[in-house]
JSON list of C-alpha atoms in Angstrom, two decimals:
[
{"chain": "A", "resi": 1, "resn": "HIS", "atom": "CA", "xyz": [-14.84, 0.44, -9.20]},
{"chain": "A", "resi": 2, "resn": "GLN", "atom": "CA", "xyz": [-15.13, 3.11, -11.91]},
{"chain": "A", "resi": 3, "resn": "VAL", "atom": "CA", "xyz": [-11.75, 4.57, -10.87]},
{"chain": "A", "resi": 4, "resn": "GLU", "atom": "CA", "xyz": [-10.12, 1.13, -10.90]},
{"chain": "A", "resi": 5, "resn": "THR", "atom": "CA", "xyz": [-10.86, 0.48, -14.57]},
{"chain": "A", "resi": 6, "resn": "HIS", "atom": "CA", "xyz": [-8.76, 3.53, -15.51]},
{"chain": "A", "resi": 7, "resn": "ILE", "atom": "CA", "xyz": [-5.77, 3.13, -13.20]},
{"chain": "A", "resi": 8, "resn": "ASN", "atom": "CA", "xyz": [-5.49, -0.61, -12.38]},
{"chain": "A", "resi": 9, "resn": "ALA", "atom": "CA", "xyz": [-4.23, -0.07, -8.82]},
{"chain": "A", "resi": 10, "resn": "ILE", "atom": "CA", "xyz": [-6.03, -2.81, -6.86]},
{"chain": "A", "resi": 11, "resn": "GLU", "atom": "CA", "xyz": [-4.43, -6.25, -6.85]},
{"chain": "A", "resi": 12, "resn": "LEU", "atom": "CA", "xyz": [-6.95, -7.81, -4.48]},
{"chain": "A", "resi": 13, "resn": "ALA", "atom": "CA", "xyz": [-10.06, -6.25, -2.97]},
{"chain": "A", "resi": 14, "resn": "SER", "atom": "CA", "xyz": [-11.14, -7.66, 0.37]},
{"chain": "A", "resi": 15, "resn": "PHE", "atom": "CA", "xyz": [-14.14, -5.56, 1.26]},
{"chain": "A", "resi": 16, "resn": "GLU", "atom": "CA", "xyz": [-15.95, -8.36, 3.13]},
{"chain": "A", "resi": 17, "resn": "GLN", "atom": "CA", "xyz": [-12.93, -8.94, 5.39]},
{"chain": "A", "resi": 18, "resn": "ALA", "atom": "CA", "xyz": [-12.65, -5.16, 5.91]},
{"chain": "A", "resi": 19, "resn": "LEU", "atom": "CA", "xyz": [-16.28, -4.95, 7.02]},
{"chain": "A", "resi": 20, "resn": "ALA", "atom": "CA", "xyz": [-15.79, -7.91, 9.36]},
{"chain": "A", "resi": 21, "resn": "THR", "atom": "CA", "xyz": [-12.76, -6.32, 11.05]},
{"chain": "A", "resi": 22, "resn": "ALA", "atom": "CA", "xyz": [-13.90, -2.67, 11.02]},
{"chain": "A", "resi": 23, "resn": "ASP", "atom": "CA", "xyz": [-15.68, -2.99, 14.36]},
{"chain": "A", "resi": 24, "resn": "THR", "atom": "CA", "xyz": [-12.46, -4.15, 16.00]},
{"chain": "A", "resi": 25, "resn": "ARG", "atom": "CA", "xyz": [-10.48, -1.11, 14.78]},
{"chain": "A", "resi": 26, "resn": "THR", "atom": "CA", "xyz": [-11.91, 1.33, 17.30]},
{"chain": "A", "resi": 27, "resn": "ARG", "atom": "CA", "xyz": [-8.65, 2.41, 18.94]},
{"chain": "A", "resi": 28, "resn": "GLY", "atom": "CA", "xyz": [-5.66, 4.30, 17.68]},
{"chain": "A", "resi": 29, "resn": "ILE", "atom": "CA", "xyz": [-5.21, 7.61, 15.95]},
{"chain": "A", "resi": 30, "resn": "PHE", "atom": "CA", "xyz": [-6.48, 6.17, 12.64]},
{"chain": "A", "resi": 31, "resn": "ALA", "atom": "CA", "xyz": [-9.46, 4.27, 14.09]},
{"chain": "A", "resi": 32, "resn": "GLY", "atom": "CA", "xyz": [-11.65, 3.06, 11.24]},
{"chain": "A", "resi": 33, "resn": "VAL", "atom": "CA", "xyz": [-9.68, 4.73, 8.42]},
{"chain": "A", "resi": 34, "resn": "PRO", "atom": "CA", "xyz": [-9.82, 2.49, 5.31]},
{"chain": "A", "resi": 35, "resn": "THR", "atom": "CA", "xyz": [-6.67, 1.83, 3.31]},
{"chain": "A", "resi": 36, "resn": "PHE", "atom": "CA", "xyz": [-4.99, -0.65, 0.99]},
{"chain": "A", "resi": 37, "resn": "VAL", "atom": "CA", "xyz": [-1.55, -2.16, 1.59]},
{"chain": "A", "resi": 38, "resn": "LYS", "atom": "CA", "xyz": [1.06, -3.19, -0.97]},
{"chain": "A", "resi": 39, "resn": "ASP", "atom": "CA", "xyz": [0.98, -6.78, -2.21]},
{"chain": "A", "resi": 40, "resn": "ASN", "atom": "CA", "xyz": [4.30, -7.46, -0.45]},
{"chain": "A", "resi": 41, "resn": "THR", "atom": "CA", "xyz": [2.74, -7.08, 2.99]},
{"chain": "A", "resi": 42, "resn": "ASP", "atom": "CA", "xyz": [1.19, -10.03, 4.84]},
{"chain": "A", "resi": 43, "resn": "ILE", "atom": "CA", "xyz": [-2.41, -9.51, 5.93]},
{"chain": "A", "resi": 44, "resn": "ARG", "atom": "CA", "xyz": [-4.06, -12.42, 7.72]},
{"chain": "A", "resi": 45, "resn": "GLY", "atom": "CA", "xyz": [-6.35, -14.31, 5.36]},
{"chain": "A", "resi": 46, "resn": "LEU", "atom": "CA", "xyz": [-5.03, -12.70, 2.16]},
{"chain": "A", "resi": 47, "resn": "PRO", "atom": "CA", "xyz": [-2.41, -14.08, -0.25]},
{"chain": "A", "resi": 48, "resn": "THR", "atom": "CA", "xyz": [0.85, -12.17, -0.70]},
{"chain": "A", "resi": 49, "resn": "ASN", "atom": "CA", "xyz": [2.15, -12.50, -4.28]},
{"chain": "A", "resi": 50, "resn": "HIS", "atom": "CA", "xyz": [4.74, -9.69, -4.33]},
{"chain": "A", "resi": 51, "resn": "GLY", "atom": "CA", "xyz": [3.37, -8.47, -7.66]},
{"chain": "A", "resi": 52, "resn": "SER", "atom": "CA", "xyz": [4.53, -11.63, -9.40]},
{"chain": "A", "resi": 53, "resn": "GLN", "atom": "CA", "xyz": [2.76, -14.36, -11.36]},
{"chain": "A", "resi": 54, "resn": "ALA", "atom": "CA", "xyz": [5.56, -16.72, -10.26]},
{"chain": "A", "resi": 55, "resn": "VAL", "atom": "CA", "xyz": [4.37, -16.55, -6.65]},
{"chain": "A", "resi": 56, "resn": "ASN", "atom": "CA", "xyz": [1.12, -18.26, -5.81]},
{"chain": "A", "resi": 57, "resn": "GLY", "atom": "CA", "xyz": [0.79, -16.94, -2.29]},
{"chain": "A", "resi": 58, "resn": "ARG", "atom": "CA", "xyz": [-1.24, -18.83, 0.22]},
{"chain": "A", "resi": 59, "resn": "PRO", "atom": "CA", "xyz": [-3.38, -16.82, 2.58]},
{"chain": "A", "resi": 60, "resn": "ALA", "atom": "CA", "xyz": [-1.20, -15.43, 5.38]},
{"chain": "A", "resi": 61, "resn": "LYS", "atom": "CA", "xyz": [-1.81, -16.96, 8.80]},
{"chain": "A", "resi": 62, "resn": "ALA", "atom": "CA", "xyz": [-1.07, -13.66, 10.56]},
{"chain": "A", "resi": 63, "resn": "ASP", "atom": "CA", "xyz": [-0.48, -9.99, 9.84]},
{"chain": "A", "resi": 64, "resn": "GLY", "atom": "CA", "xyz": [3.17, -9.17, 9.15]},
{"chain": "A", "resi": 65, "resn": "ALA", "atom": "CA", "xyz": [5.07, -6.83, 11.49]},
{"chain": "A", "resi": 66, "resn": "PHE", "atom": "CA", "xyz": [4.59, -3.82, 9.21]},
{"chain": "A", "resi": 67, "resn": "ALA", "atom": "CA", "xyz": [0.85, -4.42, 8.81]},
{"chain": "A", "resi": 68, "resn": "ARG", "atom": "CA", "xyz": [0.39, -5.08, 12.51]},
{"chain": "A", "resi": 69, "resn": "GLN", "atom": "CA", "xyz": [2.06, -1.73, 13.32]},
{"chain": "A", "resi": 70, "resn": "TYR", "atom": "CA", "xyz": [-0.48, 0.11, 11.17]},
{"chain": "A", "resi": 71, "resn": "MET", "atom": "CA", "xyz": [-3.51, -1.99, 12.04]},
{"chain": "A", "resi": 72, "resn": "ASP", "atom": "CA", "xyz": [-2.75, -1.38, 15.74]},
{"chain": "A", "resi": 73, "resn": "GLN", "atom": "CA", "xyz": [-3.28, 2.33, 14.99]},
{"chain": "A", "resi": 74, "resn": "GLY", "atom": "CA", "xyz": [-6.81, 1.56, 13.76]},
{"chain": "A", "resi": 75, "resn": "PHE", "atom": "CA", "xyz": [-6.44, 1.28, 9.97]},
{"chain": "A", "resi": 76, "resn": "VAL", "atom": "CA", "xyz": [-8.91, -1.04, 8.22]},
{"chain": "A", "resi": 77, "resn": "CYS", "atom": "CA", "xyz": [-7.36, -2.97, 5.33]},
{"chain": "A", "resi": 78, "resn": "LEU", "atom": "CA", "xyz": [-9.48, -2.89, 2.14]},
{"chain": "A", "resi": 79, "resn": "GLY", "atom": "CA", "xyz": [-7.12, -5.23, 0.27]},
{"chain": "A", "resi": 80, "resn": "LYS", "atom": "CA", "xyz": [-3.85, -5.22, -1.63]},
{"chain": "A", "resi": 81, "resn": "SER", "atom": "CA", "xyz": [-2.59, -2.56, -4.03]},
{"chain": "A", "resi": 82, "resn": "THR", "atom": "CA", "xyz": [-0.44, -3.28, -7.06]},
{"chain": "A", "resi": 83, "resn": "LEU", "atom": "CA", "xyz": [3.32, -3.00, -7.20]},
{"chain": "A", "resi": 84, "resn": "PRO", "atom": "CA", "xyz": [5.96, -3.95, -9.79]},
{"chain": "A", "resi": 85, "resn": "GLU", "atom": "CA", "xyz": [7.25, -7.50, -9.55]},
{"chain": "A", "resi": 86, "resn": "PHE", "atom": "CA", "xyz": [8.91, -7.86, -6.12]},
{"chain": "A", "resi": 87, "resn": "GLY", "atom": "CA", "xyz": [8.95, -4.06, -5.94]},
{"chain": "A", "resi": 88, "resn": "PHE", "atom": "CA", "xyz": [12.10, -3.93, -8.09]},
{"chain": "A", "resi": 89, "resn": "ASN", "atom": "CA", "xyz": [11.16, -1.24, -10.56]},
{"chain": "A", "resi": 90, "resn": "ALA", "atom": "CA", "xyz": [10.96, 2.54, -10.62]},
{"chain": "A", "resi": 91, "resn": "SER", "atom": "CA", "xyz": [7.50, 2.41, -12.18]},
{"chain": "A", "resi": 92, "resn": "THR", "atom": "CA", "xyz": [4.39, 0.46, -11.29]},
{"chain": "A", "resi": 93, "resn": "GLU", "atom": "CA", "xyz": [4.46, -1.84, -14.27]},
{"chain": "A", "resi": 94, "resn": "TYR", "atom": "CA", "xyz": [2.69, -4.82, -12.78]},
{"chain": "A", "resi": 95, "resn": "MET", "atom": "CA", "xyz": [3.64, -8.06, -14.52]},
{"chain": "A", "resi": 96, "resn": "GLY", "atom": "CA", "xyz": [0.32, -9.87, -13.96]},
{"chain": "A", "resi": 97, "resn": "SER", "atom": "CA", "xyz": [-1.94, -7.38, -15.72]},
{"chain": "A", "resi": 98, "resn": "ALA", "atom": "CA", "xyz": [-1.99, -3.91, -17.20]},
{"chain": "A", "resi": 99, "resn": "PRO", "atom": "CA", "xyz": [0.35, -1.29, -15.66]},
{"chain": "A", "resi": 100, "resn": "THR", "atom": "CA", "xyz": [-0.89, 0.93, -12.84]},
{"chain": "A", "resi": 101, "resn": "ARG", "atom": "CA", "xyz": [-1.48, 4.41, -14.17]},
{"chain": "A", "resi": 102, "resn": "ASN", "atom": "CA", "xyz": [-1.20, 7.90, -12.73]},
{"chain": "A", "resi": 103, "resn": "PRO", "atom": "CA", "xyz": [-4.82, 9.08, -12.33]},
{"chain": "A", "resi": 104, "resn": "TRP", "atom": "CA", "xyz": [-3.83, 12.64, -13.23]},
{"chain": "A", "resi": 105, "resn": "HIS", "atom": "CA", "xyz": [-2.29, 11.54, -16.54]},
{"chain": "A", "resi": 106, "resn": "THR", "atom": "CA", "xyz": [-3.11, 7.95, -17.48]},
{"chain": "A", "resi": 107, "resn": "ASP", "atom": "CA", "xyz": [-0.40, 7.77, -20.14]},
{"chain": "A", "resi": 108, "resn": "TYR", "atom": "CA", "xyz": [2.13, 7.68, -17.28]},
{"chain": "A", "resi": 109, "resn": "SER", "atom": "CA", "xyz": [3.02, 5.25, -14.51]},
{"chain": "A", "resi": 110, "resn": "SER", "atom": "CA", "xyz": [2.13, 6.10, -10.93]},
{"chain": "A", "resi": 111, "resn": "GLY", "atom": "CA", "xyz": [5.71, 5.34, -9.92]},
{"chain": "A", "resi": 112, "resn": "ALA", "atom": "CA", "xyz": [7.69, 2.82, -7.88]},
{"chain": "A", "resi": 113, "resn": "SER", "atom": "CA", "xyz": [6.52, 0.06, -5.56]},
{"chain": "A", "resi": 114, "resn": "SER", "atom": "CA", "xyz": [3.97, 2.18, -3.65]},
{"chain": "A", "resi": 115, "resn": "GLY", "atom": "CA", "xyz": [2.52, 3.45, -6.92]},
{"chain": "A", "resi": 116, "resn": "GLY", "atom": "CA", "xyz": [-0.67, 1.42, -6.60]},
{"chain": "A", "resi": 117, "resn": "SER", "atom": "CA", "xyz": [-1.47, 2.98, -3.24]},
{"chain": "A", "resi": 118, "resn": "ALA", "atom": "CA", "xyz": [-0.39, 6.44, -4.39]},
{"chain": "A", "resi": 119, "resn": "ALA", "atom": "CA", "xyz": [-2.67, 6.17, -7.42]},
{"chain": "A", "resi": 120, "resn": "LEU", "atom": "CA", "xyz": [-5.61, 5.17, -5.20]},
{"chain": "A", "resi": 121, "resn": "VAL", "atom": "CA", "xyz": [-5.09, 8.19, -2.94]},
{"chain": "A", "resi": 122, "resn": "ALA", "atom": "CA", "xyz": [-4.66, 10.57, -5.87]},
{"chain": "A", "resi": 123, "resn": "ALA", "atom": "CA", "xyz": [-7.87, 9.21, -7.42]},
{"chain": "A", "resi": 124, "resn": "GLY", "atom": "CA", "xyz": [-9.79, 9.62, -4.15]},
{"chain": "A", "resi": 125, "resn": "ALA", "atom": "CA", "xyz": [-10.37, 5.88, -3.71]},
{"chain": "A", "resi": 126, "resn": "GLU", "atom": "CA", "xyz": [-8.68, 5.84, -0.29]},
{"chain": "A", "resi": 127, "resn": "PRO", "atom": "CA", "xyz": [-7.92, 8.71, 2.08]},
{"chain": "A", "resi": 128, "resn": "VAL", "atom": "CA", "xyz": [-4.38, 7.84, 3.13]},
{"chain": "A", "resi": 129, "resn": "LEU", "atom": "CA", "xyz": [-1.46, 5.87, 1.75]},
{"chain": "A", "resi": 130, "resn": "VAL", "atom": "CA", "xyz": [0.11, 3.23, 4.01]},
{"chain": "A", "resi": 131, "resn": "SER", "atom": "CA", "xyz": [3.48, 2.15, 2.65]},
{"chain": "A", "resi": 132, "resn": "PHE", "atom": "CA", "xyz": [7.17, 2.07, 3.22]},
{"chain": "A", "resi": 133, "resn": "LEU", "atom": "CA", "xyz": [9.87, 3.47, 0.98]},
{"chain": "A", "resi": 134, "resn": "ILE", "atom": "CA", "xyz": [13.06, 1.50, 0.37]},
{"chain": "A", "resi": 135, "resn": "GLY", "atom": "CA", "xyz": [14.40, 3.13, -2.78]},
{"chain": "A", "resi": 136, "resn": "ALA", "atom": "CA", "xyz": [15.00, 6.74, -3.62]},
{"chain": "A", "resi": 137, "resn": "GLN", "atom": "CA", "xyz": [11.92, 7.52, -5.74]},
{"chain": "A", "resi": 138, "resn": "SER", "atom": "CA", "xyz": [8.72, 8.45, -3.95]},
{"chain": "A", "resi": 139, "resn": "PRO", "atom": "CA", "xyz": [5.57, 7.58, -5.92]},
{"chain": "A", "resi": 140, "resn": "ARG", "atom": "CA", "xyz": [3.74, 10.17, -3.86]},
{"chain": "A", "resi": 141, "resn": "ALA", "atom": "CA", "xyz": [5.79, 12.80, -5.68]},
{"chain": "A", "resi": 142, "resn": "VAL", "atom": "CA", "xyz": [5.05, 11.23, -9.07]},
{"chain": "A", "resi": 143, "resn": "VAL", "atom": "CA", "xyz": [1.29, 11.59, -8.57]},
{"chain": "A", "resi": 144, "resn": "HIS", "atom": "CA", "xyz": [1.69, 14.96, -6.78]},
{"chain": "A", "resi": 145, "resn": "LEU", "atom": "CA", "xyz": [0.70, 14.04, -3.22]},
{"chain": "A", "resi": 146, "resn": "LEU", "atom": "CA", "xyz": [1.93, 15.58, -0.01]},
{"chain": "A", "resi": 147, "resn": "GLU", "atom": "CA", "xyz": [4.17, 13.13, 1.82]},
{"chain": "A", "resi": 148, "resn": "SER", "atom": "CA", "xyz": [4.25, 12.79, 5.57]},
{"chain": "A", "resi": 149, "resn": "ARG", "atom": "CA", "xyz": [5.94, 10.08, 7.60]},
{"chain": "A", "resi": 150, "resn": "LEU", "atom": "CA", "xyz": [4.94, 8.40, 10.82]},
{"chain": "A", "resi": 151, "resn": "PRO", "atom": "CA", "xyz": [7.88, 7.65, 13.11]},
{"chain": "A", "resi": 152, "resn": "ASP", "atom": "CA", "xyz": [9.47, 4.31, 12.30]},
{"chain": "A", "resi": 153, "resn": "PRO", "atom": "CA", "xyz": [10.22, 2.35, 15.49]},
{"chain": "A", "resi": 154, "resn": "TRP", "atom": "CA", "xyz": [13.32, 0.79, 13.86]},
{"chain": "A", "resi": 155, "resn": "GLU", "atom": "CA", "xyz": [14.79, 4.07, 12.67]},
{"chain": "A", "resi": 156, "resn": "ARG", "atom": "CA", "xyz": [17.45, 5.84, 14.72]},
{"chain": "A", "resi": 157, "resn": "PRO", "atom": "CA", "xyz": [16.97, 9.55, 15.30]},
{"chain": "A", "resi": 158, "resn": "PRO", "atom": "CA", "xyz": [19.51, 11.87, 13.67]},
{"chain": "A", "resi": 159, "resn": "LYS", "atom": "CA", "xyz": [22.70, 12.30, 15.73]},
{"chain": "A", "resi": 160, "resn": "HIS", "atom": "CA", "xyz": [22.03, 15.98, 16.35]},
{"chain": "A", "resi": 161, "resn": "LEU", "atom": "CA", "xyz": [18.83, 15.02, 18.23]},
{"chain": "A", "resi": 162, "resn": "ILE", "atom": "CA", "xyz": [20.54, 12.49, 20.52]}
]
C-alpha cells in the first residue's frame, strides 16, 4: 500500500478473491504467480470500468477470453490496474483519480494503457506484467522494463516461418 500512494496504479484491489482462488491455480507455467490485469479486462466478480467514470461496470459473470488464457496458465488476479479512459491515450492519465506515475520518476507518466501494470512491476508490487499491446508505445519501455511476449494464439507466424 505504501507504493500505491506514490504511483496510483491500482484501480481495484481484490485480495480476498485472490486468496480464495489461489488454491485453484496450481497448474500451468505461472502457477500461483500474483498479478493485476488492466481495467478493460473482464474478471469474474469484478467490475470492468475501462478507466472511465462514465462506465459503472457491473461485476463480470465470467472471465473474458484474454483473462481466461492467462488464468489457465496459473496466474492469480490481485485486482485491476489503472489505464487511461478506454485505453485511448499515450500516457496513463486516469480520468477518475490522479494520474498513474512512473515509480522511477514520479513527475512522469508510466505510459499508455498498460502503464498501471508496468508501474506496479517497476515498483516491485507485482512480479510480472500481464497485458496486451494494441498501439505502438510500450509502457514497459517507458518505465525501463524488459519486455517479453508469450505466443498469442490469434497471431499468425511470420511468413518466413511458414
